[in-house]
XYZ file of C-alpha atoms in Angstrom:
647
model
C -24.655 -14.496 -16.195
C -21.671 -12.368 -16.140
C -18.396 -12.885 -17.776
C -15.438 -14.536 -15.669
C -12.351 -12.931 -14.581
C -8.822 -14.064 -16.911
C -7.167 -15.875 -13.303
C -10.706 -18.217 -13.152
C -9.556 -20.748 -16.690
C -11.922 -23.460 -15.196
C -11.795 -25.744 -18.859
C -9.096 -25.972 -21.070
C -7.454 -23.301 -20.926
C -4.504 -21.113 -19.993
C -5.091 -17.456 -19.322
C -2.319 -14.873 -19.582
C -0.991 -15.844 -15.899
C 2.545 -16.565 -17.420
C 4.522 -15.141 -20.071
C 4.190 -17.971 -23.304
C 6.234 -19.121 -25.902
C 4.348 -19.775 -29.052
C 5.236 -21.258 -32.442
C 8.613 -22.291 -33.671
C 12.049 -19.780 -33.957
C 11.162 -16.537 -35.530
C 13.822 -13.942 -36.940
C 15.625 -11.848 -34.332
C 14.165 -8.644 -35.796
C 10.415 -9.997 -35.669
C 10.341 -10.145 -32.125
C 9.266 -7.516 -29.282
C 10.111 -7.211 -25.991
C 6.433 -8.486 -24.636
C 8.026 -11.138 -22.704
C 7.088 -13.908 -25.335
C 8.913 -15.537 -28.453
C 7.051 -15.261 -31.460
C 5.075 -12.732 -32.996
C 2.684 -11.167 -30.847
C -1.312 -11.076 -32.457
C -2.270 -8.164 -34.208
C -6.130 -8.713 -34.461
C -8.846 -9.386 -31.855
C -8.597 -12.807 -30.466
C -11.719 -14.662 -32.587
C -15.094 -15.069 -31.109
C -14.320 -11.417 -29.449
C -18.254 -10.226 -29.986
C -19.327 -13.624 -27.919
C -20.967 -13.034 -24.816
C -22.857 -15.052 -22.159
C -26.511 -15.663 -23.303
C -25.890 -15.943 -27.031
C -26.067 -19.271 -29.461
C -23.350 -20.833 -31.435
C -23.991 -24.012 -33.708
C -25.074 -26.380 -30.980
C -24.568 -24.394 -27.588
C -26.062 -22.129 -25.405
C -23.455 -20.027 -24.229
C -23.992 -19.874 -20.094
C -20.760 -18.142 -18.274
C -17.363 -17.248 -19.587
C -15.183 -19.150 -17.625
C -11.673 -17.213 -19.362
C -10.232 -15.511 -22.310
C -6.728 -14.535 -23.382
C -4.854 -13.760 -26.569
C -6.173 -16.685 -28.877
C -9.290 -17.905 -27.383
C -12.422 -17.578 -24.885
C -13.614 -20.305 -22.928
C -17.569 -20.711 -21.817
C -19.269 -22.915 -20.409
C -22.418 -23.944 -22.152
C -25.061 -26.539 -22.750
C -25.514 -28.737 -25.834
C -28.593 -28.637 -27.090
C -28.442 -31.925 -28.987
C -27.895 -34.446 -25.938
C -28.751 -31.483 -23.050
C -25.540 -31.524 -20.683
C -23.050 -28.736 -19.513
C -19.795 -28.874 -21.937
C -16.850 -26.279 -21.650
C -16.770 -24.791 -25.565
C -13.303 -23.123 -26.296
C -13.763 -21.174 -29.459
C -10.500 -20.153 -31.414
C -9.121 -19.394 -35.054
C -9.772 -22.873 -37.234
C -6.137 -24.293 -37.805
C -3.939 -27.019 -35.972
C -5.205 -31.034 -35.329
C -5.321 -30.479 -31.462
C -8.777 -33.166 -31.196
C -6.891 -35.775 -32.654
C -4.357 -35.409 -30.349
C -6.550 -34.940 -27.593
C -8.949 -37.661 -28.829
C -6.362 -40.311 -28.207
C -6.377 -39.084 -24.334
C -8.408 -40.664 -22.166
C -7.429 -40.691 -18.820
C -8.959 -40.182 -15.490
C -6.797 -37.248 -14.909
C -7.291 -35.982 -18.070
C -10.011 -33.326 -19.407
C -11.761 -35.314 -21.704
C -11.875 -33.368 -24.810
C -15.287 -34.679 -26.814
C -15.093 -33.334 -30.301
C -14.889 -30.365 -32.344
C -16.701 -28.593 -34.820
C -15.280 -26.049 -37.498
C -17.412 -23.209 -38.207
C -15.647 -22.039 -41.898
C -18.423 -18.875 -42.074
C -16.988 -17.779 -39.208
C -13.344 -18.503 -39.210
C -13.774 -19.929 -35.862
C -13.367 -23.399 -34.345
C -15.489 -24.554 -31.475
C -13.952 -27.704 -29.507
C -15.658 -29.149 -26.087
C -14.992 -30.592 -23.695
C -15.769 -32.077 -20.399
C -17.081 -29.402 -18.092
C -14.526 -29.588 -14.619
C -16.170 -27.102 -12.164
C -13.742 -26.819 -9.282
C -11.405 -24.486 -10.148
C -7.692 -24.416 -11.309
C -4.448 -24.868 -9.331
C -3.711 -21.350 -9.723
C -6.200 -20.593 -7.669
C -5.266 -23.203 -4.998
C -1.702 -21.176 -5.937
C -3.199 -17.890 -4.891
C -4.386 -19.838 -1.098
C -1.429 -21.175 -0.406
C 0.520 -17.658 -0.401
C -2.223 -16.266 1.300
C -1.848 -18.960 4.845
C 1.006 -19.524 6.747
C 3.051 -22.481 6.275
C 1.692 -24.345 9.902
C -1.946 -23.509 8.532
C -1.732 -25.364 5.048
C -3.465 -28.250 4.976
C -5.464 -30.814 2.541
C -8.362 -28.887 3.978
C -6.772 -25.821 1.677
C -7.327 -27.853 -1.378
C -10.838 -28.567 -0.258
C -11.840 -24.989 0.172
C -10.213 -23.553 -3.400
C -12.514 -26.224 -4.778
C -15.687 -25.390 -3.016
C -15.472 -21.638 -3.152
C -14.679 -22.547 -7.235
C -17.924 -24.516 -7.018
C -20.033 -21.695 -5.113
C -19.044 -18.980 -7.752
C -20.551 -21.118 -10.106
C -23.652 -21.958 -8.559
C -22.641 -25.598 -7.385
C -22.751 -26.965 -4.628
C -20.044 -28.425 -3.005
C -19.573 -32.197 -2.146
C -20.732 -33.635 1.237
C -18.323 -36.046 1.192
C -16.374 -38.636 -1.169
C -13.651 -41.121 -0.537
C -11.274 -38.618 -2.117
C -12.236 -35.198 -0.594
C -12.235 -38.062 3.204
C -8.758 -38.724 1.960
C -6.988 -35.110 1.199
C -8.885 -33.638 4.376
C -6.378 -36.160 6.425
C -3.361 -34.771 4.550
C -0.342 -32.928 5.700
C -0.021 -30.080 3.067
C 3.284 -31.897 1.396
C 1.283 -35.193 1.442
C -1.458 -32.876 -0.500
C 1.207 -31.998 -3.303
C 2.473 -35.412 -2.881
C -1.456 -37.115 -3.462
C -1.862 -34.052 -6.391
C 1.689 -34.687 -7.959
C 0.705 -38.515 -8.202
C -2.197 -38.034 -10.125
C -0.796 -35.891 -12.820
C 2.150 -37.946 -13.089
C 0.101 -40.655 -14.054
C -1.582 -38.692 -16.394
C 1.751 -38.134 -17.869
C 2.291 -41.491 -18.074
C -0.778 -42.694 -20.114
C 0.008 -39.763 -22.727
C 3.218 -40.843 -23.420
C 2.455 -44.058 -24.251
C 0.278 -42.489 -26.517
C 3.190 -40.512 -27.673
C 1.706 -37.307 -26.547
C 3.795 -34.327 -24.667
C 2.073 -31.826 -23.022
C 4.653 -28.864 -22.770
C 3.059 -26.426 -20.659
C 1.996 -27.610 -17.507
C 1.703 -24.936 -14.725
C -1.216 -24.286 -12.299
C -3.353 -22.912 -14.641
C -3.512 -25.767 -16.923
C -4.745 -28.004 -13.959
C -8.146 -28.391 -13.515
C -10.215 -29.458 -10.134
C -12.689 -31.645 -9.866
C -15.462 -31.806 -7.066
C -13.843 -34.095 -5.590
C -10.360 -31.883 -5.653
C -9.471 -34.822 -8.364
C -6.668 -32.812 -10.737
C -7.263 -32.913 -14.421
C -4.202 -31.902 -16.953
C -6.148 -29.924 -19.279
C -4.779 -27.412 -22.485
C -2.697 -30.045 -24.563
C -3.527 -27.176 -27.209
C 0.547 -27.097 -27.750
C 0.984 -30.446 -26.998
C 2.670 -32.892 -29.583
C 1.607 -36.559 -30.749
C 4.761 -38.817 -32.570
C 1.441 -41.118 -33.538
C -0.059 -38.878 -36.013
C 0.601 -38.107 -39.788
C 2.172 -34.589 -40.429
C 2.024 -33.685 -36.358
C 5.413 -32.479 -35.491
C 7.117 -30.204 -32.685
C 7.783 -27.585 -34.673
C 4.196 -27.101 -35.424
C 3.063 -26.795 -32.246
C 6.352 -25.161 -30.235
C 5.437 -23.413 -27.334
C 5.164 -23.533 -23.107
C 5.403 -20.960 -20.306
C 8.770 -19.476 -19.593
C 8.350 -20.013 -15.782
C 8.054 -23.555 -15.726
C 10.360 -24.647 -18.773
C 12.841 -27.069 -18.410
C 16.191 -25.936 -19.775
C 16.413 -27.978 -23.019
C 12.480 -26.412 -23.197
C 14.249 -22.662 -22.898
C 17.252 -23.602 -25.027
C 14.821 -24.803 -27.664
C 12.844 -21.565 -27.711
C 15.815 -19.221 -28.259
C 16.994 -19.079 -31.560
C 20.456 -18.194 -31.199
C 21.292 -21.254 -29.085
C 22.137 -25.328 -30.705
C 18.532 -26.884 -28.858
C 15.964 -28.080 -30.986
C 12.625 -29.514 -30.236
C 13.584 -32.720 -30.894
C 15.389 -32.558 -27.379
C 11.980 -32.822 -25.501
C 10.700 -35.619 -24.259
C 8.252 -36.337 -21.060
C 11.201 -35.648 -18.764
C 10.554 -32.086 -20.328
C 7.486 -32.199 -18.770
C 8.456 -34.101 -15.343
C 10.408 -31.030 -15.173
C 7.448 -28.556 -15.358
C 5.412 -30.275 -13.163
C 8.266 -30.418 -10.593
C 8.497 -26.602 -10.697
C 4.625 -26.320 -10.389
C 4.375 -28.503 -7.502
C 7.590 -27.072 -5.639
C 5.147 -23.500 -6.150
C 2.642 -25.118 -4.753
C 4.307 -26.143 -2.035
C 6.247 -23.988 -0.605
C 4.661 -20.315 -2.546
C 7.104 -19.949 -4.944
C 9.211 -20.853 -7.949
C 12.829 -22.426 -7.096
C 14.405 -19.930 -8.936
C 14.930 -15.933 -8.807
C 12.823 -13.856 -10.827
C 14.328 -12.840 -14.153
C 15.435 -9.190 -14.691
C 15.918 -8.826 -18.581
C 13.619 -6.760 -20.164
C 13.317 -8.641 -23.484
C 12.615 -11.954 -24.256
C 15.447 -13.598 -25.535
C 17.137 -12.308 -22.897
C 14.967 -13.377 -20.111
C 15.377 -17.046 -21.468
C 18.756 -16.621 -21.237
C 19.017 -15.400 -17.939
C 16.481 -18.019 -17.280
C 18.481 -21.016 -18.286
C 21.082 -19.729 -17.014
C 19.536 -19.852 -13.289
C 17.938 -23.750 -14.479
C 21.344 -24.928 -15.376
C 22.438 -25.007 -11.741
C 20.943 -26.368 -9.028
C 18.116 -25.671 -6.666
C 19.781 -23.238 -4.464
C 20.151 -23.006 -0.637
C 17.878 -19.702 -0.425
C 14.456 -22.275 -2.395
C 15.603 -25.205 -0.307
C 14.920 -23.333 2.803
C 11.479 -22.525 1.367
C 10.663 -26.295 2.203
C 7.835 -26.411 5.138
C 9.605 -28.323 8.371
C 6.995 -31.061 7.580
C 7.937 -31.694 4.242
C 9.154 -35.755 3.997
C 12.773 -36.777 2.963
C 11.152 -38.459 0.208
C 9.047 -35.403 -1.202
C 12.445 -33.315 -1.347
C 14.227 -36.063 -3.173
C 10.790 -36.633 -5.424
C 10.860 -32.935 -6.701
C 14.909 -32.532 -6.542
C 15.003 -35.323 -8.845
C 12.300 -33.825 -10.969
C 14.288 -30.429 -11.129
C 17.794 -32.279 -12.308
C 19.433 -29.557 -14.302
C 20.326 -32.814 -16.954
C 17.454 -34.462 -18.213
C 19.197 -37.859 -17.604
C 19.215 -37.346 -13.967
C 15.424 -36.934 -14.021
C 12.645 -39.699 -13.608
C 12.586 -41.461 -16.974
C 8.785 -41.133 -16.939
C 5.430 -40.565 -15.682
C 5.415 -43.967 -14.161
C 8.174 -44.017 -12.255
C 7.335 -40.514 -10.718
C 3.865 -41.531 -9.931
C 5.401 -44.577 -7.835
C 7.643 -42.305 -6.116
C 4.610 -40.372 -5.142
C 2.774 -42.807 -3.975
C 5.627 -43.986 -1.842
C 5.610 -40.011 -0.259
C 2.318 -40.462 1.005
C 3.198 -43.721 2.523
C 4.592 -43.034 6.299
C 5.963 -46.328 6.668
C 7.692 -46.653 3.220
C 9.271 -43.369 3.004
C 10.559 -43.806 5.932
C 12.518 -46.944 5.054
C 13.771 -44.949 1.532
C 14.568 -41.464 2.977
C 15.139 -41.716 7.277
C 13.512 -38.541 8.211
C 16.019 -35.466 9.095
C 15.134 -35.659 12.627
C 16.229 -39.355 13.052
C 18.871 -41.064 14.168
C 19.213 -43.974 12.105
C 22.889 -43.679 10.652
C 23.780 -42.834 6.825
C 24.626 -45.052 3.931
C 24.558 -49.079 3.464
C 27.720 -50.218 5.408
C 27.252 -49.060 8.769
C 24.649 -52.153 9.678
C 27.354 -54.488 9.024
C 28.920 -54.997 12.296
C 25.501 -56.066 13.693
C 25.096 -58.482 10.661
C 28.433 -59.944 11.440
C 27.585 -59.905 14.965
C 23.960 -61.170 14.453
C 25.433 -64.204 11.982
C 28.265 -65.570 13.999
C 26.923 -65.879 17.214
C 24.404 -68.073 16.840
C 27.237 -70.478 14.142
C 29.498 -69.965 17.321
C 26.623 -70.778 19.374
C 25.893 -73.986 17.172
C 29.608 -74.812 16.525
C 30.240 -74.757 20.824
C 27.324 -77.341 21.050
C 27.707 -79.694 18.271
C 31.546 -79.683 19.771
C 30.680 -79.936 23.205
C 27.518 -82.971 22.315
C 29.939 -84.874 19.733
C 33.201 -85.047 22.154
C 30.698 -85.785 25.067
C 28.839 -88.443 23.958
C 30.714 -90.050 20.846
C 34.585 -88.853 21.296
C 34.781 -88.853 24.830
C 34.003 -92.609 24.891
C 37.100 -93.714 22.290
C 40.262 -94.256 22.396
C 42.870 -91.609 23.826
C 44.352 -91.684 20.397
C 40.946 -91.332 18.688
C 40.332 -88.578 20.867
C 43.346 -86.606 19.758
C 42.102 -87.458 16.161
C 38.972 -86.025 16.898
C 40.209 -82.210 18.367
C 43.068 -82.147 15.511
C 40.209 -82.847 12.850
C 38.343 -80.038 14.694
C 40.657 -77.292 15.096
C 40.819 -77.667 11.070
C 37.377 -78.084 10.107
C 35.304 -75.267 12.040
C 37.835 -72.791 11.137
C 38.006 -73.632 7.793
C 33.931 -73.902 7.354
C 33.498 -70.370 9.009
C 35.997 -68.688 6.795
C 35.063 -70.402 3.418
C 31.313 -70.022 4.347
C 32.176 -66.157 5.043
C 33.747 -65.711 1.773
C 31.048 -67.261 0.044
C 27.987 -65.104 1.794
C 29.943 -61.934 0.606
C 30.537 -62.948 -2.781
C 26.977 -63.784 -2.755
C 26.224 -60.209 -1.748
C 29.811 -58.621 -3.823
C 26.942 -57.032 -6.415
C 24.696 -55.443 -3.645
C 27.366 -53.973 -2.103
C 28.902 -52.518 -4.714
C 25.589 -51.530 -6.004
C 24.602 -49.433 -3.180
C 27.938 -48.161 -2.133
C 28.097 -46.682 -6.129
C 24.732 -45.149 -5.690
C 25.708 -43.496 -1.950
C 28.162 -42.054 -4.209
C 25.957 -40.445 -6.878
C 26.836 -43.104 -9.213
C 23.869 -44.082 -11.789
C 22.597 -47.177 -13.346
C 20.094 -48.512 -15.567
C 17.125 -49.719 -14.844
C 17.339 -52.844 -15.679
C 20.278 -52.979 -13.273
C 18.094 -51.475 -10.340
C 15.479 -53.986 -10.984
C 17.267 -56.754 -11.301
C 19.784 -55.951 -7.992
C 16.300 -55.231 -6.172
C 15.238 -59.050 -6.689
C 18.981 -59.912 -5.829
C 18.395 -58.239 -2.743
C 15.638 -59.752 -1.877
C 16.987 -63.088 -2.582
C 20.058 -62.726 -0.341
C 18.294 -63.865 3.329
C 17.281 -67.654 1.906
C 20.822 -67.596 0.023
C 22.612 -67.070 3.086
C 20.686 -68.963 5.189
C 20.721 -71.718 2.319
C 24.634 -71.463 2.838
C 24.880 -71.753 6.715
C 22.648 -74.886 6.162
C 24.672 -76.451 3.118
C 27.971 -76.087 5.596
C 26.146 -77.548 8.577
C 24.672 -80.635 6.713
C 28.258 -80.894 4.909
C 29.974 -80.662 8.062
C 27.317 -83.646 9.376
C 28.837 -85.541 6.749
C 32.508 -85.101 6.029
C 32.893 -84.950 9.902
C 32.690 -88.743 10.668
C 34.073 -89.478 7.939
C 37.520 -87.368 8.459
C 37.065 -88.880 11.786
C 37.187 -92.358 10.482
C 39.957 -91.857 7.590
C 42.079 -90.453 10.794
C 41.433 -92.752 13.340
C 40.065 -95.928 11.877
C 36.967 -97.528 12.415
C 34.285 -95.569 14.219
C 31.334 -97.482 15.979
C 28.567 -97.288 13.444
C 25.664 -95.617 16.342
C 28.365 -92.639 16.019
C 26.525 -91.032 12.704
C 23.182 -91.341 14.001
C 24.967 -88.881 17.188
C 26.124 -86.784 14.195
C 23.348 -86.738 12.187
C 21.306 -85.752 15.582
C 23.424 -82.786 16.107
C 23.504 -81.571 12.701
C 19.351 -80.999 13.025
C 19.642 -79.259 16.120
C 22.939 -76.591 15.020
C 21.763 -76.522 11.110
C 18.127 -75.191 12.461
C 20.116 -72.667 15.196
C 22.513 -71.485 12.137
C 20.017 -71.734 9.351
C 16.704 -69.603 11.692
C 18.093 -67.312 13.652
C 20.841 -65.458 10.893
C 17.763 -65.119 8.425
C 15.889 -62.591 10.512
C 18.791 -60.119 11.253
C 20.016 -60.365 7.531
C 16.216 -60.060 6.128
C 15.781 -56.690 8.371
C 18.831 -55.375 7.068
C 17.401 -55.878 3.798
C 14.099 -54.741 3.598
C 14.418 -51.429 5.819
C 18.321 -50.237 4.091
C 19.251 -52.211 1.294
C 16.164 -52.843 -0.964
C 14.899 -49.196 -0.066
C 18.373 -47.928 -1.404
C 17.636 -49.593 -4.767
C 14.180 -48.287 -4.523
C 14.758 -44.659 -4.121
C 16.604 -44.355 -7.603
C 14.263 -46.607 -9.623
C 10.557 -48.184 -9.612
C 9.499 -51.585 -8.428
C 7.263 -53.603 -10.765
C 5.372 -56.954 -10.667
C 8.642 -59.020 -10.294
C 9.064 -56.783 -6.896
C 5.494 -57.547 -5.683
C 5.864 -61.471 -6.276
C 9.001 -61.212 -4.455
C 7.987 -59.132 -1.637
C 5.040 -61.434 -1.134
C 7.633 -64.530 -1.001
C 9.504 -63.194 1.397
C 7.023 -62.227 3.667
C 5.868 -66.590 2.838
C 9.505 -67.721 3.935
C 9.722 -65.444 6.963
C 6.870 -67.019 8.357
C 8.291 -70.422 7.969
C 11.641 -69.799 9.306
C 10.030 -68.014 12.209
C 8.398 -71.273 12.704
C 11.999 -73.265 12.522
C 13.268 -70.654 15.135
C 10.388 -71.741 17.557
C 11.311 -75.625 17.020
C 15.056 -74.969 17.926
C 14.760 -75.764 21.450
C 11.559 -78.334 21.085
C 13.797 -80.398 18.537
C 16.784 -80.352 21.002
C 14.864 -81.232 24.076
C 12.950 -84.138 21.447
C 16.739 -85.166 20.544
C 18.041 -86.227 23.605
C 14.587 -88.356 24.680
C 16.190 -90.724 22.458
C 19.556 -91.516 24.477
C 20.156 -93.512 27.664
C 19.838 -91.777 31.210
C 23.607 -91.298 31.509
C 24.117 -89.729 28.213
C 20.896 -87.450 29.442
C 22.774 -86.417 32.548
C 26.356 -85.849 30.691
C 24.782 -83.142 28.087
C 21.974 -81.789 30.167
C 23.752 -78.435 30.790
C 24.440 -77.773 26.799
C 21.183 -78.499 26.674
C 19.504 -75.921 28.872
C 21.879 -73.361 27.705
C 20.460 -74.664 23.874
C 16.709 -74.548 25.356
C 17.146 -70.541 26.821
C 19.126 -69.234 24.228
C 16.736 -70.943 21.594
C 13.710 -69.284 23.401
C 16.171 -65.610 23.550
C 16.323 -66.257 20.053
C 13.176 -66.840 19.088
C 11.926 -63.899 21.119
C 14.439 -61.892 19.114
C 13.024 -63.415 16.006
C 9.763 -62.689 16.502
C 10.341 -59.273 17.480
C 11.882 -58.758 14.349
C 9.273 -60.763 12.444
C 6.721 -58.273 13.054
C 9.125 -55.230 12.106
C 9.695 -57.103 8.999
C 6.079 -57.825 8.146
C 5.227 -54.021 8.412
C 8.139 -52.792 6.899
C 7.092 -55.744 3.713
C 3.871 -54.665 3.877
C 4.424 -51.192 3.075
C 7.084 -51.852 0.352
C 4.047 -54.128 -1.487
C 1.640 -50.975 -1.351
C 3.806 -48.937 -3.051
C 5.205 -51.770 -5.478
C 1.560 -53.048 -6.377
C -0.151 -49.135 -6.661
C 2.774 -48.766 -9.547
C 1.715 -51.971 -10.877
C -1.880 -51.280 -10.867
C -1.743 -47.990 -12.039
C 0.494 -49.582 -14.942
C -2.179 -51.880 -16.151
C -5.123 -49.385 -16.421
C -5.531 -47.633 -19.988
């Protein structure tokens, strides 16, 4: 077997694709213009006499699957237990296994041990064996097709032609490989991007930073899986005498700019100043490549090292500009632009605080239905910004109140007013005129106070304001609160106005025959039902497909989302069902009265009975928007949560 070529890296390791920082700041003088900071090495990279065919300790060495300026990578079999391992042999210093022996992570290279070789000077670590290729080479596809030829199938056939070079053979078929073959190619770097981010995630709750992701360092499984592989610079805050300084380093094209700024020493950064939103940045670059063919940024001119970082950070301290953005494929999602935007924030603060919350907003890419709601696609026409549904909320809220207010008017005066005295009757309008205005405008004030922090919320972030998470999370449970509080007030007013209505009546105009509550009581069913069904739906769409997605495109939903996602959806059902009884409990209602009352109301009761069954044909309608629209939201909310509870 014959050694690979450098571009191949199939285990854990980086080949010289990209120029590479390495160690901590070193003197001004002691550097060379070789496009990396640090001291360049002088010697042969150890392990330089290895070849395919020969024996080390335990392992057959089979095929070298890459080599650069501190190690070689070959894939071999261990004698002891008889399977294929990936050996990367190297000087003997550093603690890399045991920070890589706290990883283990489905999208992780599984790193199994090491053993130290002090004869030789040489350290042999291994590790799982991941046969498909790197991303670099998916890289090298994607600028080789057109932009309306990229597809999940491109993924598919890097992988396989990986496998075939080494003698594999390629998958039939898996769930996974079914999956990606269905995929635009943005939903491909959406379903990759994902992945890594949750790999992200499980290392830094293991207080473990990467620091030089790029295409190269990700792995491909059979099944096109990614694995984040090459933590060999990678820092843990869990381990005695492991610190940043010790293992500085990361590749100049994919640094963040407090990454950069760290690396130079004539400039206030430290290392201290990276966290995983360091790394969010990386992979955001990576995936943008991958995307669209190239980096979001121009190439950098200097000559020397220190001042290509400069003129590098320089370029990363602005943002993405027009020229890159333009570089998006015209299939790309809203969402996806926002996703890697977001991960390319020039400040670190305006990035996704971590690998969970960027795997979430992944997930929610690949999700038609959901992304929609979050980011309306370019090509739509659904209007900007939170306010603009108002008018149809307004609309949507007092007409069936009006609706209700006109009948319980028109059934009280004809059947309990119209009967009394002239004086009573007078009583009766005068109490009127007072108490339906008064109920709709104090009942108006108190649904927007109810919704003052929502508002004000999502007006501040359609502004570019920001806001904590715990803020986000707990105005995305307000939010989905707000239907039953609303509807909750319409009914409080309606069963107060049942109430205090006869009883204004009878302070006014004395003593009122005692079968006039039962009237009132009757009438209060029928217009609390009308004011309490038909609002909900209108005010429930508004909030699951604008406002909660506003809240949702700036933070990530948890457990308390999915719970209350899944209690809406409960409630809608049941007010659906109140919105169906509307014009059964009216029709039910006046059964009870004698045949001349019957005849007196019958109109306001056929004009109840159709515009009950408009409404409920309305409500329906909507009910089955809303129950997709829910539906969605909970995928995305309960993938995060999921994902979240594996280790």
């Amino acid at each position: 077997m014959g050694a690979r070529p450098e571009g191949d890296a199939t285990a854990a390791f980086d080949p010289l694709a990209d120029r590479t920082v390495n160690t901590a700041r070193q003197p001004a003088e002691a550097e060379e213009s070789t496009g990396t900071l640090g001291p360049e090495p002088t010697a042969a990279p150890p392990g330089t006499d290895l070849e395919p065919g020969r024996r080390i300790d335990d392992f057959d060495l089979l095929l070298e699957l890459g080599h650069g300026a501190f190690a070689k990578v070959f894939l071999a079999r261990q004698r002891s237990i008889q399977r294929l391992v990936a050996v990367k042999i190297s000087a003997d210093h550093g603690t890399e296994p045991q920070t890589l022996a706290q990883l283990d992570h489905e999208f992780i290279v599984r790193v199994y041990d090491q053993r130290v070789l002090p004869e030789l000077g040489l350290k042999l670590l291994y590790m799982q064996y991941v046969p498909g290729g790197t991303l670099a080479s998916v890289l090298a596809r994607v600028r080789a097709t057109a932009p309306e030829r990229r597809s999940g199938r491109l993924l598919l056939d890097a992988v396989d032609e990986a496998l075939k070079d080494k003698g594999e053979i390629p998958m039939s078929s898996s769930r996974a490989r079914e999956e990606v073959a269905a995929l635009s190619w943005p939903e491909t770097v959406a379903w990759l991007g994902r992945r890594l981010a949750e790999a992200l995630a499980y290392a830094e709750r293991r207080g473990v930073l990467h620091r030089d992701i790029k295409p190269a360092n990700v792995l491909l499984a059979a099944d096109a899986a990614p694995k984040l592989a090459d933590f060999n610079i990678s820092f843990s805050d869990h381990l005695a005498g492991s610190s940043p300084v010790a293992y500085f380093g990361g590749s100049l094209a994919y640094m963040s700019p407090e990454h950069l700024e760290a690396s130079h020493p004539g400039l206030p950064g430290t290392v201290d100043d990276l966290d995983t939103r360091s790394d969010i940045y990386a992979l955001g670059v990576m995936l943008w490549e991958l995307l669209t063919g190239r980096r979001p940024f121009p190439l950098a001119e200097a000559k020397d090292s220190q001042g290509s970082v400069e003129q590098l950070l320089e370029m990363r301290r602005s943002p993405i500009a027009p020229q890159f953005l333009d570089d998006l494929p015209a299939d790309c999602p809203a969402s996806l632009r926002r996703v890697l935007l977001t991960c390319l924030a020039p400040q670190r603060t305006d990035r996704w605080n971590n690998g969970a919350e960027l795997a979430q907003q992944f997930e929610l890419c690949l999700d038609p239905r959901a992304r929609d709601l979050v980011d309306a696609p370019s090509h739509g026409h659904r209007p900007r910004g939170p306010l603009w549904p108002i008018p149809i909320l307004a609309i949507a809220i007092a007409v069936p109140n009006l609706t209700a207010a006109w009948y319980n008017y028109y059934y009280n005066r004809t059947l309990i007013v119209g009967k009394l005295t002239p004086e009573v009757q007078q009583s009766f309008h005068d109490v009127a005129q007072v108490l339906y205005p008064l109920a709709i405008v104090v009942a108006t004030l108190l649904i927007l106070y109810t919704a003052r922090h929502l508002l004000e919320i999502s007006i501040g972030l359609h502004k570019g304001r920001g806001y904590p998470d715990a803020v986000l999370t707990g105005t995305r449970i307000e939010a989905l609160r707000l239907p039953n509080r609303v509807a909750a007030i319409a009914f409080v007013f309606w069963f107060a106005g049942g109430v205090l209505f006869p009883v204004m009546l009878n302070l006014v105009a004395g003593s009122v025959p005692r079968g006039t509550y039962a009237h009132f009581l009757l009438s209060l069913v029928v217009c609390g039902a009308v004011a309490l069904a038909y609002p909900y739906f209108a005010i429930t769409w508004y909030v699951v497909r604008f406002l909660y997605p506003i809240f949702l495109a700036h933070g990530r939903s948890d457990a308390a989302d999915v719970e209350h996602l899944r209690r809406l959806a409960r409630r809608t059902g049941i007010y659906l069902t109140a919105a169906a009884a509307v014009p059964l409990v009216g029709v039910t209602g006046i059964t009870f009265l004698p045949a001349p009352d019957i005849e007196s109301i019958i109109w306001a009761v056929r004009i109840l009975c159709v515009g009950g069954i408009i409404g409920f044909i309305l409500a329906y309608l909507l009910y089955g928007v809303i129950g997709k629209d829910l539906r969605a939201l909970e995928r995305v909310a309960a993938t995060s949560t999921t994902d979240a509870g594996v280790e």
